[in-house]
């Protein structure tokens, strides 16, 4: 079946603008995760959804970052007043709920803030 | 605090074994993972090990876990040029749903 998809694959924006990044998880996966990967680093956790609710948003760096998953499937990561330091690859993953279940990663959205 | 440490680079010759090492800090971690990332591609799970296991073997891959020292290793037997990639170690702390990743080890395989 289809894997995790993310759109757009690349996004270039100007400092101060608002961006939305979309993630379509694997059908049937109740858990959805957002990570951010800067150059030369491993992925860093941002937020985790269980169904429609954010089970853990402790990784969001500040209040410019917000994510929603209104129907328990597609999720949108929203970044307000973007800064150059927000430039990174934003990764989405999904899994069945809990335990060892593998997190399947999407290809990521490369965000560049000029 | 939570931290996963890996050496950044490893270079081996084709046909040799590769050993990538990782240390983690959270003793509550229930699962430990190895992911592979090829250039321009997403993260692919290679293997995982449950914290009550010492070793897991899967074809050319062998994972060793020393829970006392919080040390994890991935051995790739008969390394091929197609194994060239960045390998990430990750832990899943018992109380959390997310993974905590290391910075990755770049494996270069020379013919």
Short mmCIF file of C-alpha atoms in Angstrom, two decimals:
data_model
loop_
_atom_site.label_atom_id
_atom_site.label_comp_id
_atom_site.label_asym_id
_atom_site.label_seq_id
_atom_site.Cartn_x
_atom_site.Cartn_y
_atom_site.Cartn_z
CA UNK A 1 0.00 0.00 0.00
CA UNK A 2 0.94 3.66 -0.08
CA UNK A 3 3.49 4.97 2.35
CA UNK A 4 3.55 8.23 4.25
CA UNK A 5 3.38 11.16 1.88
CA UNK A 6 4.34 14.76 2.53
CA UNK A 7 3.65 17.88 0.54
CA UNK A 8 5.24 19.98 -0.69
CA UNK A 9 8.57 18.23 -1.14
CA UNK A 10 10.32 21.59 -1.18
CA UNK A 11 9.20 24.95 0.15
CA UNK A 12 11.11 28.21 -0.17
CA UNK A 13 9.74 31.18 1.72
CA UNK A 14 10.84 34.55 2.98
CA UNK A 15 11.58 35.43 6.56
CA UNK A 16 8.40 36.43 8.37
CA UNK A 17 6.02 34.46 6.16
CA UNK A 18 3.58 31.73 7.23
CA UNK A 19 3.93 28.17 5.94
CA UNK A 20 1.90 24.97 6.15
CA UNK A 21 3.36 21.52 5.68
CA UNK A 22 1.10 18.54 5.09
CA UNK A 23 1.43 14.89 6.04
CA UNK A 24 -0.73 11.98 4.85
CA UNK A 25 -0.07 8.97 7.09
CA UNK A 26 -0.50 5.33 6.21
CA UNK A 27 -4.16 4.39 6.32
CA UNK A 28 -5.10 2.86 9.66
CA UNK A 29 -2.16 4.30 11.58
CA UNK A 30 -3.47 6.07 14.67
CA UNK A 31 -0.17 7.61 15.78
CA UNK A 32 1.47 10.44 13.83
CA UNK A 33 4.77 12.16 14.57
CA UNK A 34 6.52 15.28 13.33
CA UNK A 35 10.30 15.56 13.47
CA UNK A 36 12.74 18.19 12.21
CA UNK A 37 16.14 17.30 10.76
CA UNK A 38 18.76 19.98 10.38
CA UNK A 39 21.85 19.46 8.23
CA UNK A 40 24.23 16.96 9.80
CA UNK A 41 21.86 16.15 12.63
CA UNK A 42 19.48 13.35 13.49
CA UNK A 43 15.74 13.93 13.48
CA UNK A 44 14.47 15.89 16.48
CA UNK A 45 11.01 15.26 17.83
CA UNK A 46 8.43 18.03 17.54
CA UNK A 47 4.95 16.66 18.29
CA UNK A 48 3.09 13.36 18.50
CA UNK A 49 -0.61 12.76 17.83
CA UNK A 50 -2.69 9.86 19.02
CA UNK A 51 -5.84 10.10 16.96
CA UNK A 52 -6.97 13.72 16.78
CA UNK A 53 -5.27 14.91 19.95
CA UNK A 54 -1.69 15.98 20.54
CA UNK A 55 -0.40 13.43 23.04
CA UNK A 56 2.94 15.18 23.41
CA UNK A 57 3.92 18.58 22.00
CA UNK A 58 6.97 19.06 24.18
CA UNK A 59 9.31 19.20 21.18
CA UNK A 60 7.76 22.27 19.56
CA UNK A 61 10.49 24.93 19.85
CA UNK A 62 8.20 27.90 20.49
CA UNK A 63 4.68 29.20 19.98
CA UNK A 64 5.30 29.98 16.31
CA UNK A 65 4.92 26.25 15.66
CA UNK A 66 1.54 24.57 15.75
CA UNK A 67 0.15 21.32 14.36
CA UNK A 68 -3.32 19.91 13.88
CA UNK A 69 -4.87 16.59 12.96
CA UNK A 70 -8.59 17.37 12.96
CA UNK A 71 -9.95 14.07 11.66
CA UNK A 72 -7.29 11.75 12.98
CA UNK A 73 -5.66 11.21 9.61
CA UNK A 74 -3.98 14.06 7.69
CA UNK A 75 -1.89 16.45 9.75
CA UNK A 76 -0.70 19.98 9.04
CA UNK A 77 2.33 21.58 10.66
CA UNK A 78 1.99 25.36 10.71
CA UNK A 79 4.86 27.78 11.20
CA UNK A 80 4.16 31.46 11.72
CA UNK A 81 6.62 34.33 11.20
CA UNK A 82 9.27 32.00 9.81
CA UNK A 83 12.91 32.61 10.69
CA UNK A 84 16.07 31.54 8.87
CA UNK A 85 16.77 29.08 11.70
CA UNK A 86 13.57 27.21 10.81
CA UNK A 87 15.24 25.97 7.62
CA UNK A 88 15.41 22.17 7.84
CA UNK A 89 13.80 18.99 6.54
CA UNK A 90 10.50 18.36 8.30
CA UNK A 91 9.76 14.66 8.60
CA UNK A 92 6.45 13.02 9.32
CA UNK A 93 6.05 9.44 10.54
CA UNK A 94 3.08 7.24 11.38
CA UNK A 95 2.59 3.99 13.20
CA UNK A 96 0.05 1.74 14.81
CA UNK A 97 -0.48 2.75 18.37
CA UNK A 98 2.06 2.14 21.09
CA UNK A 99 4.71 -0.44 21.80
CA UNK A 100 7.39 -1.38 19.37
CA UNK A 101 5.38 -0.59 16.30
CA UNK A 102 7.61 0.70 13.55
CA UNK A 103 7.40 4.37 12.72
CA UNK A 104 7.23 4.70 8.95
CA UNK A 105 8.76 7.91 7.73
CA UNK A 106 7.75 10.06 4.81
CA UNK A 107 10.29 11.61 2.42
CA UNK A 108 10.14 14.95 4.21
CA UNK A 109 9.56 18.58 3.25
CA UNK A 110 12.69 20.65 2.78
CA UNK A 111 11.92 24.15 4.09
CA UNK A 112 14.23 26.99 3.17
CA UNK A 113 13.68 30.39 4.76
CA UNK A 114 15.48 33.19 2.92
CA UNK B 1 18.90 14.30 30.11
CA UNK B 2 18.18 12.23 27.05
CA UNK B 3 21.02 11.87 24.57
CA UNK B 4 22.09 9.35 21.97
CA UNK B 5 25.73 9.41 20.90
CA UNK B 6 27.30 7.92 17.77
CA UNK B 7 30.61 8.30 16.02
CA UNK B 8 30.12 10.43 12.91
CA UNK B 9 32.09 8.52 10.28
CA UNK B 10 33.10 4.96 9.42
CA UNK B 11 34.97 3.79 6.34
CA UNK B 12 35.35 0.14 5.38
CA UNK B 13 36.34 -1.91 2.36
CA UNK B 14 33.77 -3.89 0.42
CA UNK B 15 33.44 -7.39 1.87
CA UNK B 16 34.61 -6.40 5.35
CA UNK B 17 32.36 -6.20 8.39
CA UNK B 18 31.17 -2.82 9.63
CA UNK B 19 30.44 -2.11 13.28
CA UNK B 20 28.56 1.05 14.20
CA UNK B 21 28.37 1.91 17.89
CA UNK B 22 25.87 3.92 19.89
CA UNK B 23 25.39 4.90 23.51
CA UNK B 24 22.11 6.07 25.00
CA UNK B 25 21.20 7.51 28.35
CA UNK B 26 17.60 6.64 29.21
CA UNK B 27 17.52 3.38 31.16
CA UNK B 28 13.75 3.22 30.71
CA UNK B 29 14.09 2.81 26.95
CA UNK B 30 12.10 -0.24 25.98
CA UNK B 31 13.06 -0.43 22.33
CA UNK B 32 16.19 0.56 20.45
CA UNK B 33 16.29 0.99 16.70
CA UNK B 34 18.64 1.30 13.77
CA UNK B 35 17.48 3.38 10.83
CA UNK B 36 19.21 3.86 7.47
CA UNK B 37 19.06 7.07 5.43
CA UNK B 38 20.34 7.15 1.87
CA UNK B 39 20.98 10.46 0.09
CA UNK B 40 17.71 12.18 -0.80
CA UNK B 41 15.67 9.35 0.68
CA UNK B 42 13.57 8.93 3.80
CA UNK B 43 14.47 7.00 6.91
CA UNK B 44 14.17 3.25 6.61
CA UNK B 45 13.96 0.99 9.66
CA UNK B 46 16.65 -1.68 9.49
CA UNK B 47 16.05 -3.50 12.74
CA UNK B 48 15.09 -3.02 16.37
CA UNK B 49 15.77 -4.77 19.64
CA UNK B 50 13.71 -5.02 22.79
CA UNK B 51 15.52 -4.00 25.94
CA UNK B 52 15.35 -7.45 27.53
CA UNK B 53 17.35 -8.97 24.66
CA UNK B 54 21.13 -9.09 24.33
CA UNK B 55 21.38 -9.88 20.65
CA UNK B 56 19.31 -10.00 17.51
CA UNK B 57 20.40 -11.32 14.15
CA UNK B 58 18.67 -10.61 10.86
CA UNK B 59 20.50 -11.85 7.75
CA UNK B 60 23.66 -9.71 7.46
CA UNK B 61 22.72 -7.55 10.43
CA UNK B 62 23.57 -8.29 14.06
CA UNK B 63 22.49 -6.01 16.89
CA UNK B 64 24.18 -6.27 20.27
CA UNK B 65 22.78 -4.58 23.37
CA UNK B 66 24.65 -4.05 26.62
CA UNK B 67 21.94 -2.66 28.84
CA UNK B 68 24.25 -2.18 31.82
CA UNK B 69 26.52 0.13 29.82
CA UNK B 70 23.65 1.47 27.67
CA UNK B 71 25.62 0.51 24.57
CA UNK B 72 24.14 -0.64 21.28
CA UNK B 73 25.98 -1.79 18.19
CA UNK B 74 25.07 -2.73 14.64
CA UNK B 75 27.28 -5.13 12.75
CA UNK B 76 26.89 -5.44 8.99
CA UNK B 77 28.55 -8.55 7.61
CA UNK B 78 30.03 -8.61 4.09
CA UNK B 79 29.50 -4.87 3.63
CA UNK B 80 28.55 -3.84 0.10
CA UNK B 81 28.79 -0.48 -1.69
CA UNK B 82 25.00 -0.33 -1.52
CA UNK B 83 25.29 -0.18 2.27
CA UNK B 84 26.83 3.29 2.01
CA UNK B 85 24.43 5.57 3.88
CA UNK B 86 23.92 7.33 7.20
CA UNK B 87 22.89 5.02 10.03
CA UNK B 88 20.90 6.39 12.94
CA UNK B 89 20.57 4.83 16.35
CA UNK B 90 17.33 5.71 18.16
CA UNK B 91 15.84 4.98 21.54
CA UNK B 92 12.20 4.95 22.60
CA UNK B 93 11.97 5.95 26.25
CA UNK B 94 9.36 3.95 28.09
CA UNK B 95 7.16 6.91 28.92
CA UNK B 96 7.16 8.46 25.48
CA UNK B 97 5.80 7.75 22.02
CA UNK B 98 8.53 9.52 20.09
CA UNK B 99 12.02 8.36 19.20
CA UNK B 100 15.24 10.07 20.23
CA UNK B 101 17.86 9.87 17.49
CA UNK B 102 21.61 10.14 17.44
CA UNK B 103 23.35 12.39 14.91
CA UNK B 104 24.02 9.46 12.61
CA UNK B 105 27.10 7.60 11.44
CA UNK B 106 28.07 8.04 7.80
CA UNK B 107 29.25 4.69 6.46
CA UNK B 108 31.45 4.81 3.37
CA UNK B 109 32.19 1.54 1.62
CA UNK B 110 35.20 1.50 -0.69
CA UNK B 111 35.46 -1.01 -3.53
#
